[in-house]
Short mmCIF file of C-alpha atoms and ligand atoms in Angstrom, two decimals:
data_model
loop_
_atom_site.label_atom_id
_atom_site.label_comp_id
_atom_site.label_asym_id
_atom_site.label_seq_id
_atom_site.Cartn_x
_atom_site.Cartn_y
_atom_site.Cartn_z
CA MET A 75 26.75 -6.23 -2.01
CA LEU A 76 24.72 -5.38 -5.06
CA PHE A 77 25.35 -7.09 -8.32
CA THR A 78 27.32 -4.74 -10.49
CA CYS A 79 27.13 -4.89 -14.26
CA GLU A 80 30.49 -6.66 -14.35
CA GLN A 81 29.22 -9.38 -12.07
CA ARG A 82 26.17 -9.84 -14.14
CA GLY A 83 28.46 -10.54 -17.06
CA PRO A 84 27.45 -10.33 -20.70
CA MET A 85 24.22 -12.11 -19.90
CA ASN A 86 22.66 -11.51 -16.52
CA ILE A 87 23.31 -14.16 -13.90
CA GLY A 88 19.60 -14.89 -13.48
CA LYS A 89 19.23 -15.76 -17.15
CA THR A 90 22.25 -18.01 -16.93
CA ILE A 91 20.79 -19.80 -13.93
CA LEU A 92 17.41 -20.30 -15.60
CA LYS A 93 19.20 -21.71 -18.60
CA LEU A 94 21.07 -24.16 -16.42
CA LEU A 95 17.84 -25.09 -14.72
CA LYS A 96 16.22 -25.85 -18.03
CA ASP A 97 18.64 -28.72 -18.54
CA GLU A 98 17.75 -30.22 -15.20
CA ILE A 99 13.99 -30.24 -15.24
CA SER A 100 11.13 -31.59 -17.27
CA GLU A 101 10.15 -29.77 -20.43
CA ILE A 102 6.58 -29.38 -19.20
CA ASP A 103 7.67 -27.59 -16.05
CA TYR A 104 10.04 -25.43 -18.01
CA GLU A 105 7.46 -24.38 -20.57
CA ARG A 106 4.68 -23.93 -18.06
CA TYR A 107 6.47 -22.21 -15.23
CA ILE A 108 10.15 -21.39 -15.55
CA LYS A 109 9.80 -19.81 -18.96
CA GLN A 110 7.32 -17.37 -17.50
CA ILE A 111 9.58 -15.91 -14.86
CA ASP A 112 12.11 -13.12 -15.30
CA PHE A 113 15.16 -12.33 -13.24
CA CYS A 114 14.96 -8.91 -11.68
CA THR A 115 18.48 -7.53 -11.94
CA GLU A 116 17.75 -4.20 -10.32
CA ASN A 117 16.52 -5.56 -7.01
CA SER A 118 18.70 -8.62 -6.67
CA LYS A 119 21.81 -8.80 -4.57
CA SER A 120 24.41 -11.49 -4.04
CA ASP A 121 22.39 -12.97 -1.17
CA LEU A 122 18.96 -12.31 -2.62
CA ALA A 123 17.83 -13.36 -6.08
CA ARG A 124 14.52 -11.91 -7.08
CA PHE A 125 12.43 -13.21 -9.94
CA LEU A 126 9.19 -11.85 -11.27
CA ALA A 127 6.27 -14.10 -12.13
CA PRO A 128 3.13 -13.12 -14.04
CA ASN A 129 0.79 -14.55 -11.41
CA MET A 130 0.60 -16.16 -8.00
CA LEU A 131 0.24 -19.69 -9.29
CA VAL A 132 3.45 -19.58 -11.27
CA ALA A 133 5.21 -17.80 -8.40
CA ASN A 134 4.20 -20.37 -5.83
CA TRP A 135 4.87 -23.32 -8.05
CA VAL A 136 8.40 -22.16 -8.80
CA LYS A 137 8.98 -21.19 -5.18
CA THR A 138 7.82 -24.51 -3.78
CA LYS A 139 9.31 -26.77 -6.33
CA TYR A 140 12.43 -25.04 -7.58
CA SER A 141 13.74 -22.42 -5.17
CA ASN A 142 16.16 -24.88 -3.61
CA LYS A 143 17.48 -25.90 -6.98
CA ILE A 144 17.79 -22.31 -8.13
CA ALA A 145 19.62 -21.36 -4.92
CA HIS A 146 21.93 -24.28 -5.43
CA LEU A 147 22.72 -23.25 -9.00
CA PHE A 148 23.50 -19.73 -7.82
CA GLU A 149 25.75 -21.12 -5.12
CA ALA A 150 27.60 -23.26 -7.63
CA LYS A 151 28.04 -20.30 -9.95
CA THR A 152 28.76 -17.44 -7.53
CA GLY A 153 29.83 -19.12 -4.29
CA VAL A 154 26.94 -17.56 -2.39
CA ARG A 155 23.62 -19.27 -1.79
CA PRO A 156 21.06 -16.49 -2.10
CA GLU A 157 17.56 -16.34 -0.75
CA ILE A 158 15.17 -16.86 -3.63
CA GLU A 159 12.26 -14.51 -3.92
CA ILE A 160 9.56 -14.87 -6.53
CA ARG A 161 7.28 -11.88 -6.77
CA VAL A 162 4.10 -11.49 -8.67
CA HIS A 163 4.46 -8.73 -11.15
CA LYS A 164 2.88 -8.01 -14.46
CA LYS A 165 5.38 -8.27 -17.26
CA GLY A 166 6.64 -4.95 -18.53
CA SER A 167 5.73 -2.85 -15.53
CA GLU A 168 9.01 -3.54 -13.76
CA LYS A 169 10.85 -2.53 -16.87
CA SER A 170 8.98 0.72 -17.06
CA ILE A 171 9.82 1.37 -13.44
CA GLU A 172 13.47 0.69 -14.14
CA LYS A 173 13.28 3.02 -17.09
CA ALA A 174 11.63 5.71 -15.03
CA GLU A 175 14.36 5.36 -12.45
CA ALA A 176 17.06 5.55 -15.04
CA ALA A 177 15.46 8.63 -16.52
CA THR A 178 15.52 10.57 -13.26
CA THR A 179 19.25 10.34 -12.86
CA HIS A 180 19.48 12.92 -10.09
CA LYS A 181 17.58 10.53 -7.83
CA PRO A 182 19.16 7.44 -6.33
CA PRO A 183 17.77 4.16 -7.63
CA VAL A 184 14.81 3.06 -5.58
CA THR A 185 15.82 -0.04 -3.70
CA HIS A 186 12.77 -0.47 -1.53
CA SER A 187 10.16 -3.03 -2.51
CA LEU A 188 7.07 -2.42 -4.49
CA LEU A 189 3.83 -2.82 -2.63
CA ASN A 190 1.85 -5.95 -3.33
CA PRO A 191 -1.43 -4.57 -4.70
CA SER A 192 -3.45 -7.44 -3.25
CA TYR A 193 -2.40 -6.59 0.31
CA THR A 194 -5.32 -4.30 1.03
CA PHE A 195 -7.65 -3.82 4.00
CA ASP A 196 -10.48 -5.25 1.90
CA ASN A 197 -8.54 -8.44 1.36
CA PHE A 198 -7.68 -8.79 5.03
CA VAL A 199 -9.88 -11.15 6.99
CA LEU A 200 -10.84 -9.95 10.43
CA GLY A 201 -10.89 -12.26 13.40
CA LYS A 202 -10.40 -12.02 17.13
CA SER A 203 -6.75 -12.84 16.60
CA ASN A 204 -6.02 -9.76 14.52
CA GLU A 205 -8.82 -7.35 15.31
CA PHE A 206 -6.72 -5.02 17.40
CA ALA A 207 -3.88 -4.78 14.91
CA TYR A 208 -6.32 -4.33 12.05
CA THR A 209 -8.19 -1.51 13.79
CA ALA A 210 -4.96 0.22 14.72
CA ALA A 211 -3.60 -0.14 11.18
CA LYS A 212 -6.82 1.18 9.68
CA SER A 213 -6.95 4.26 11.86
CA VAL A 214 -3.30 5.02 11.20
CA ALA A 215 -3.86 4.55 7.47
CA GLU A 216 -6.76 6.99 7.55
CA ASN A 217 -5.02 9.57 9.74
CA PRO A 218 -1.31 9.20 9.06
CA GLY A 219 0.89 11.07 11.50
CA LYS A 220 -2.07 12.02 13.64
CA VAL A 221 -3.07 9.14 15.89
CA TYR A 222 -0.37 6.70 16.90
CA ASN A 223 3.19 7.36 15.88
CA PRO A 224 4.88 4.99 15.50
CA LEU A 225 2.54 2.06 15.10
CA PHE A 226 4.38 -1.12 16.03
CA ILE A 227 2.83 -4.42 14.91
CA TYR A 228 4.32 -7.65 16.17
CA GLY A 229 3.59 -11.38 16.04
CA GLY A 230 4.64 -14.72 14.60
CA VAL A 231 5.37 -15.69 11.02
CA GLY A 232 2.54 -15.64 8.49
CA LEU A 233 0.03 -13.89 10.69
CA GLY A 234 -0.54 -10.92 8.39
CA LYS A 235 1.92 -8.26 9.57
CA THR A 236 3.33 -7.53 6.15
CA HIS A 237 -0.17 -7.61 4.70
CA LEU A 238 -1.39 -4.95 7.17
CA LEU A 239 1.73 -2.86 6.71
CA GLN A 240 1.32 -2.83 2.96
CA ALA A 241 -2.42 -2.23 3.24
CA ILE A 242 -1.57 1.04 4.99
CA GLY A 243 0.91 1.74 2.20
CA ASN A 244 -1.51 0.91 -0.62
CA LEU A 245 -4.28 3.08 0.79
CA ASN A 246 -2.00 6.10 1.14
CA GLN A 247 -0.21 5.58 -2.14
CA ASP A 248 -3.57 5.55 -3.89
CA GLN A 249 -4.22 8.93 -2.35
CA GLY A 250 -1.02 10.28 -3.81
CA LYS A 251 1.04 10.24 -0.62
CA SER A 252 4.68 9.30 -0.83
CA VAL A 253 5.12 5.93 0.80
CA ILE A 254 8.30 4.03 1.40
CA TYR A 255 7.98 0.34 2.16
CA THR A 256 11.21 -1.41 2.95
CA THR A 257 12.51 -4.37 4.87
CA VAL A 258 15.22 -3.63 7.41
CA GLU A 259 17.62 -5.60 5.29
CA GLN A 260 17.02 -3.35 2.30
CA PHE A 261 17.26 -0.29 4.51
CA ILE A 262 20.64 -1.44 5.80
CA ASN A 263 21.89 -2.19 2.29
CA ASP A 264 20.71 1.18 1.06
CA PHE A 265 22.39 2.91 3.98
CA THR A 266 25.67 1.09 3.42
CA ARG A 267 25.65 1.84 -0.27
CA HIS A 268 25.02 5.55 0.21
CA LEU A 269 27.64 5.71 2.92
CA ARG A 270 30.17 4.06 0.65
CA ASN A 271 29.28 6.30 -2.27
CA LYS A 272 29.31 9.37 -0.05
CA THR A 273 25.74 10.16 -1.04
CA MET A 274 24.20 10.26 2.42
CA ASP A 275 22.40 13.48 1.57
CA ARG A 276 20.37 11.53 -0.99
CA PHE A 277 19.67 8.76 1.47
CA ARG A 278 18.38 11.32 3.96
CA GLU A 279 16.36 13.11 1.34
CA LYS A 280 14.72 9.85 0.39
CA TYR A 281 13.81 8.58 3.84
CA ARG A 282 13.15 11.86 5.59
CA LEU A 283 10.92 13.44 3.00
CA CYS A 284 8.34 10.68 2.63
CA ASP A 285 4.86 10.87 4.14
CA LEU A 286 4.86 7.33 5.44
CA LEU A 287 7.81 5.12 6.24
CA LEU A 288 6.94 1.44 6.56
CA ILE A 289 9.69 -0.83 7.82
CA ASP A 290 9.18 -4.58 7.92
CA ASP A 291 10.91 -6.98 10.31
CA ILE A 292 12.64 -4.36 12.44
CA GLN A 293 14.11 -7.09 14.68
CA PHE A 294 16.88 -7.44 12.11
CA LEU A 295 18.15 -4.01 13.14
CA SER A 296 19.53 -5.79 16.18
CA GLY A 297 23.24 -5.19 16.58
CA LYS A 298 23.44 -2.85 13.59
CA GLU A 299 24.59 0.16 15.56
CA GLN A 300 25.54 2.47 12.75
CA THR A 301 22.26 1.93 10.93
CA GLN A 302 20.39 2.36 14.21
CA GLU A 303 22.06 5.71 14.72
CA GLU A 304 20.97 6.84 11.26
CA PHE A 305 17.50 5.39 11.69
CA PHE A 306 17.16 7.20 15.02
CA HIS A 307 17.60 10.54 13.27
CA THR A 308 15.27 9.53 10.44
CA PHE A 309 12.71 8.58 13.06
CA GLU A 310 13.06 11.87 14.95
CA GLU A 311 12.77 13.98 11.86
CA LEU A 312 9.75 12.15 10.49
CA ARG A 313 7.95 12.14 13.79
CA ASN A 314 8.62 15.84 14.39
CA ALA A 315 7.22 16.56 10.95
CA GLN A 316 4.14 14.45 11.84
CA LYS A 317 4.99 11.91 9.20
CA GLN A 318 3.83 8.39 9.95
CA ILE A 319 6.19 5.56 10.88
CA ILE A 320 4.97 1.97 11.02
CA LEU A 321 7.15 -0.92 12.08
CA THR A 322 6.65 -4.66 12.29
CA ALA A 323 8.63 -7.28 14.18
CA ASP A 324 8.42 -10.86 15.29
CA ARG A 325 8.37 -9.78 18.95
CA LYS A 326 7.71 -6.85 21.29
CA PRO A 327 10.15 -3.91 21.17
CA LYS A 328 11.49 -4.73 24.65
CA GLU A 329 12.28 -8.28 23.59
CA ILE A 330 14.44 -7.26 20.65
CA ALA A 331 18.00 -7.50 21.90
CA GLY A 332 20.76 -5.30 20.56
CA ILE A 333 18.70 -2.18 19.95
CA VAL A 334 19.95 1.01 21.60
CA ASP A 335 17.75 2.20 24.45
CA ARG A 336 16.67 5.51 22.96
CA LEU A 337 15.41 3.76 19.84
CA GLN A 338 13.74 0.96 21.78
CA ASN A 339 11.97 3.60 23.89
CA ARG A 340 10.72 5.36 20.83
CA PHE A 341 9.28 2.14 19.42
CA GLU A 342 6.93 2.27 22.39
CA TRP A 343 5.94 5.91 22.04
CA GLY A 344 2.95 5.24 19.84
CA LEU A 345 0.88 2.10 19.87
CA ILE A 346 1.98 -1.51 20.08
CA ALA A 347 -0.43 -4.01 18.52
CA ASP A 348 -0.03 -7.76 18.34
CA VAL A 349 -1.34 -10.35 15.90
CA GLN A 350 -2.19 -13.78 17.25
CA PRO A 351 -2.59 -17.11 15.42
CA PRO A 352 -5.99 -17.24 13.71
CA GLU A 353 -8.87 -19.33 15.03
CA LEU A 354 -10.31 -22.01 12.75
CA GLU A 355 -13.14 -19.77 11.43
CA THR A 356 -10.64 -17.05 10.56
CA LYS A 357 -8.46 -19.58 8.78
CA ILE A 358 -11.45 -20.76 6.78
CA ALA A 359 -12.32 -17.18 5.88
CA ILE A 360 -8.72 -16.45 4.84
CA ILE A 361 -8.71 -19.50 2.56
CA LYS A 362 -11.99 -18.37 0.99
CA LYS A 363 -10.59 -14.89 0.50
CA LYS A 364 -7.47 -16.24 -1.18
CA CYS A 365 -9.64 -18.40 -3.45
CA GLU A 366 -11.66 -15.35 -4.40
CA ILE A 367 -8.57 -13.26 -5.19
CA ASN A 368 -6.95 -16.02 -7.18
CA LEU A 369 -10.11 -17.15 -8.93
CA VAL A 370 -9.90 -20.65 -7.55
CA ASN A 371 -13.17 -22.46 -6.93
CA LEU A 372 -13.29 -24.80 -3.97
CA ASP A 373 -16.17 -26.59 -2.26
CA ASN A 374 -16.72 -25.86 1.40
CA ASP A 375 -15.64 -29.32 2.52
CA VAL A 376 -12.35 -28.83 0.70
CA VAL A 377 -11.84 -25.42 2.31
CA ASP A 378 -12.57 -26.86 5.76
CA TYR A 379 -10.16 -29.68 5.17
CA ILE A 380 -7.36 -27.31 4.14
CA ALA A 381 -8.02 -25.20 7.23
CA THR A 382 -7.42 -28.19 9.44
CA VAL A 383 -4.32 -29.30 7.57
CA ILE A 384 -2.48 -26.00 7.88
CA ASP A 385 -1.55 -24.89 11.35
CA THR A 386 -1.36 -21.23 12.18
CA ASN A 387 0.60 -19.97 9.27
CA ALA A 388 -1.49 -18.36 6.56
CA ARG A 389 1.56 -18.26 4.32
CA GLU A 390 0.95 -21.88 3.49
CA ILE A 391 -2.44 -21.21 1.98
CA GLU A 392 -1.32 -19.78 -1.32
CA GLY A 393 1.20 -22.57 -1.76
CA ILE A 394 -1.51 -25.15 -1.18
CA LEU A 395 -3.94 -23.48 -3.56
CA SER A 396 -1.43 -23.26 -6.33
CA LYS A 397 -0.42 -26.86 -5.79
CA LEU A 398 -4.04 -28.03 -5.95
CA HIS A 399 -4.71 -25.92 -8.98
CA ALA A 400 -1.63 -27.15 -10.81
CA TYR A 401 -2.31 -30.81 -9.99
CA SER A 402 -5.92 -30.68 -11.05
CA LYS A 403 -4.94 -29.06 -14.34
CA MET A 404 -2.16 -31.48 -14.98
CA MET A 405 -4.28 -34.53 -14.23
CA ASN A 406 -7.42 -33.02 -15.61
CA LYS A 407 -9.40 -33.79 -12.45
CA GLU A 408 -12.01 -31.98 -10.38
CA LEU A 409 -10.91 -30.52 -7.06
CA THR A 410 -12.93 -32.88 -4.88
CA LEU A 411 -12.25 -33.61 -1.23
CA ASP A 412 -10.72 -36.99 -2.05
CA PHE A 413 -8.51 -35.50 -4.70
CA THR A 414 -7.44 -32.75 -2.27
CA LYS A 415 -6.60 -35.27 0.43
CA ASP A 416 -4.57 -37.22 -2.03
CA VAL A 417 -2.61 -34.19 -3.21
CA LEU A 418 -2.02 -32.89 0.30
CA LYS A 419 -0.76 -36.23 1.57
CA ASP A 420 2.64 -35.17 0.29
CA HIS A 421 2.22 -31.73 1.71
CA ILE A 422 1.59 -33.11 5.18
CA LYS A 423 4.62 -35.30 4.84
CA GLU A 424 6.68 -32.37 3.61
CA LYS A 425 5.53 -30.43 6.61
CA ARG A 426 6.81 -33.09 8.90
CA GLU A 427 10.10 -32.66 7.16
CA ASN A 428 9.67 -28.95 7.43
CA ILE A 429 11.36 -28.40 10.73
CA THR A 430 11.73 -24.85 11.99
CA VAL A 431 14.60 -23.14 13.75
CA GLU A 432 12.38 -22.88 16.81
CA ASP A 433 11.84 -26.66 16.91
CA ILE A 434 15.57 -27.13 16.90
CA MET A 435 16.23 -24.47 19.50
CA LYS A 436 13.66 -26.03 21.81
CA VAL A 437 15.28 -29.46 21.69
CA VAL A 438 18.89 -28.26 21.84
CA SER A 439 18.07 -25.95 24.73
CA LYS A 440 16.32 -28.67 26.69
CA GLU A 441 18.83 -31.41 26.00
CA LEU A 442 21.94 -29.32 26.63
CA ASN A 443 20.34 -27.29 29.39
CA ILE A 444 21.20 -23.91 27.90
CA LYS A 445 18.59 -21.17 27.52
CA THR A 446 17.61 -20.34 23.96
CA SER A 447 18.46 -16.68 24.61
CA GLU A 448 21.97 -17.81 25.58
CA ILE A 449 22.31 -19.93 22.46
CA ARG A 450 21.49 -16.86 20.38
CA SER A 451 23.67 -14.55 22.45
CA LYS A 452 27.26 -13.59 21.74
CA SER A 453 28.52 -15.31 24.91
CA ARG A 454 31.89 -17.03 24.61
CA THR A 455 31.30 -19.36 27.58
CA LYS A 456 32.42 -22.82 26.54
CA ASN A 457 29.20 -24.79 26.94
CA ILE A 458 27.15 -22.01 25.36
CA VAL A 459 29.44 -21.90 22.34
CA TYR A 460 29.14 -25.70 22.14
CA ALA A 461 25.34 -25.55 22.15
CA ARG A 462 25.29 -22.70 19.63
CA ARG A 463 27.51 -24.58 17.19
CA ILE A 464 25.34 -27.67 17.46
CA ALA A 465 22.19 -25.62 16.97
CA ILE A 466 23.68 -23.96 13.90
CA TYR A 467 24.74 -27.28 12.46
CA LEU A 468 21.34 -28.85 13.01
CA THR A 469 19.50 -25.84 11.62
CA ARG A 470 21.60 -25.85 8.51
CA THR A 471 21.16 -29.58 7.93
CA LEU A 472 17.52 -29.97 8.93
CA THR A 473 15.94 -26.78 7.58
CA GLN A 474 15.87 -24.87 4.33
CA ASN A 475 17.51 -21.82 5.88
CA THR A 476 20.42 -20.34 3.99
CA MET A 477 23.71 -19.47 5.59
CA PRO A 478 23.03 -15.69 5.54
CA GLU A 479 19.68 -16.34 7.24
CA LEU A 480 21.36 -18.43 9.90
CA ALA A 481 24.05 -15.82 10.45
CA LYS A 482 21.30 -13.30 11.05
CA TYR A 483 19.33 -15.58 13.33
CA TYR A 484 22.31 -16.53 15.45
CA GLY A 485 23.69 -12.99 15.54
CA MET A 486 26.86 -13.82 13.66
CA LYS A 487 28.80 -11.44 11.47
CA ASP A 488 27.95 -13.08 8.16
CA HIS A 489 27.60 -16.40 6.38
CA THR A 490 31.32 -17.13 6.55
CA SER A 491 31.06 -17.55 10.33
CA VAL A 492 28.31 -20.12 9.74
CA SER A 493 30.43 -21.82 7.14
CA HIS A 494 33.35 -22.08 9.63
CA THR A 495 31.06 -23.64 12.21
CA MET A 496 29.76 -26.16 9.68
CA LYS A 497 33.28 -27.20 8.78
CA ALA A 498 34.36 -27.51 12.41
CA ILE A 499 31.34 -29.67 13.27
CA ALA A 500 31.79 -31.86 10.20
CA LYS A 501 35.35 -32.50 11.32
CA LEU A 502 34.25 -33.41 14.85
CA LEU A 503 31.60 -35.74 13.48
CA LYS A 504 34.22 -37.61 11.54
CA GLU A 505 36.67 -37.83 14.39
CA GLU A 506 34.51 -38.38 17.46
CA THR A 507 32.01 -41.21 17.69
CA ASP A 508 30.47 -39.88 20.91
CA PHE A 509 29.83 -36.55 19.33
CA LYS A 510 28.19 -38.17 16.34
CA LEU A 511 25.93 -40.13 18.67
CA LYS A 512 24.90 -36.94 20.44
CA ILE A 513 24.06 -35.26 17.13
CA ASP A 514 22.07 -38.31 15.97
CA GLU A 515 20.16 -38.35 19.24
CA LEU A 516 19.31 -34.66 18.94
CA THR A 517 18.29 -35.11 15.31
CA ASN A 518 15.95 -37.95 16.28
CA LYS A 519 14.39 -35.91 19.04
CA ILE A 520 13.82 -32.96 16.71
CA THR A 521 12.27 -35.02 13.93
CA ALA A 522 10.14 -36.95 16.40
CA ASN A 523 8.80 -33.73 17.87
CA THR A 524 7.65 -32.14 14.64
P1 ADP B 817 3.80 -11.97 8.28
O1 ADP B 817 4.35 -10.71 7.70
O2 ADP B 817 3.11 -11.73 9.60
O3 ADP B 817 4.79 -13.07 8.36
P2 ADP B 817 2.16 -11.98 5.91
O4 ADP B 817 1.53 -10.64 6.03
O5 ADP B 817 3.26 -12.13 4.96
O6 ADP B 817 2.63 -12.51 7.34
O7 ADP B 817 1.00 -13.05 5.60
C1 ADP B 817 1.26 -14.29 4.98
C2 ADP B 817 0.16 -14.57 3.98
O8 ADP B 817 -1.05 -14.79 4.66
C3 ADP B 817 -0.11 -13.43 3.03
O9 ADP B 817 -0.44 -13.99 1.78
C4 ADP B 817 -1.30 -12.71 3.63
O10 ADP B 817 -2.07 -12.10 2.63
C5 ADP B 817 -2.05 -13.87 4.25
N1 ADP B 817 -2.79 -13.46 5.45
C6 ADP B 817 -2.38 -13.49 6.74
N2 ADP B 817 -3.35 -13.08 7.56
C7 ADP B 817 -4.39 -12.75 6.78
C8 ADP B 817 -5.71 -12.24 7.02
N3 ADP B 817 -6.13 -12.00 8.25
N4 ADP B 817 -6.51 -12.06 5.96
C9 ADP B 817 -6.10 -12.35 4.70
N5 ADP B 817 -4.89 -12.81 4.40
C10 ADP B 817 -4.04 -13.02 5.42
MG1 MG B 818 6.27 -10.28 7.05
#
């Protein structure tokens, strides 16, 4: 559901939320960070609130420190806890885009994301772990529609899939080609909206007439049969016209459940490239590259230390840099190794608290002797349902995931199903001591393991 003007009210909801936040936080943080971000009405939905920040430091600071609070304020105000997205965007340019969209009224509003201009091939650090995907992406970017179609990039979180995807987009957009970058979620929303408004001809015009269609996180197409049907035809038409399709996912096409066969087959028609976790040298090089882009100066010993603190996920790097930068400014101190260690002490602790869905699945699966694939399936078998409900409860209580994210992960209809599960488990916990003990035991095992 998109926010309509009515829902935004006289003042947009984002502004209201930021105003509420102002009362809850320190003046320094408000002046320095919150004041600098703008709510992006056009691209926000009830389950996704997007804000624009003038630079990466502000974006990361707000994201790390306040996204939970912001989500909570939204939930209190609207009943839905949205995902909070803070994008870097120069002030004014979004407005001009909105204006441009409004001016061309015969065209549907563009709901796909803007490309991040820093996600380029030049800014991508090559290592053994990503060499294959990089080479494949580069050759597709230079010969769209001619070499591998589609290109399918898969791998774990934070390993550079979106970066590569957008690098292809940036290169071609700079050459004047029409590029659509979208997440599956946005694609589904767009599809639903056009279907509802009976404007499917516009939807088709938009997605079938582009030169390159880049779709991120295609695994979320799982179980969305109607959208798959439409996407199948989009795919066929683009491919027949030698237009390039590039897809990313967190796993191989064959491992994505709930995708119709003919589509799954087509995902394998071109080239499948994986990205692996970076080796230490690659991590160090990525940190240096991020420092260069963000004009942060760090000594080599500090860079090496950061590389050992983070595990595989490069997503952490920008958060760490902005944290270091902000702390050193606030305390007026040099970014020495000792200072870095001191600042990151909290980060390491936070990480320990930062349990992932996978950690939980591993423990629940082992302890209850149910396969993780079964936990995530739609099976109604009693012990599988039991394990699934426990997993959902633990994920919701131990991680930062929102209810819509959990619904997606566990293949449920929507967040209300998650909410029902939470209520049912809370009731059991109150009424049954044995059950509470089991949950405590699982919680201990999960926190001990991470
Ligand atoms: P994914 O889509 O695989 O989850 P992203 O593409 O979003 O990962 O990458 C997360 C962050 O790490 C981004 O800021 C990206 O620029 C950075 N990153 C990941 N791999 C590399 C790399 N090889 N070189 C430079 N930056 C990288
Ligand atoms: Mg991604």
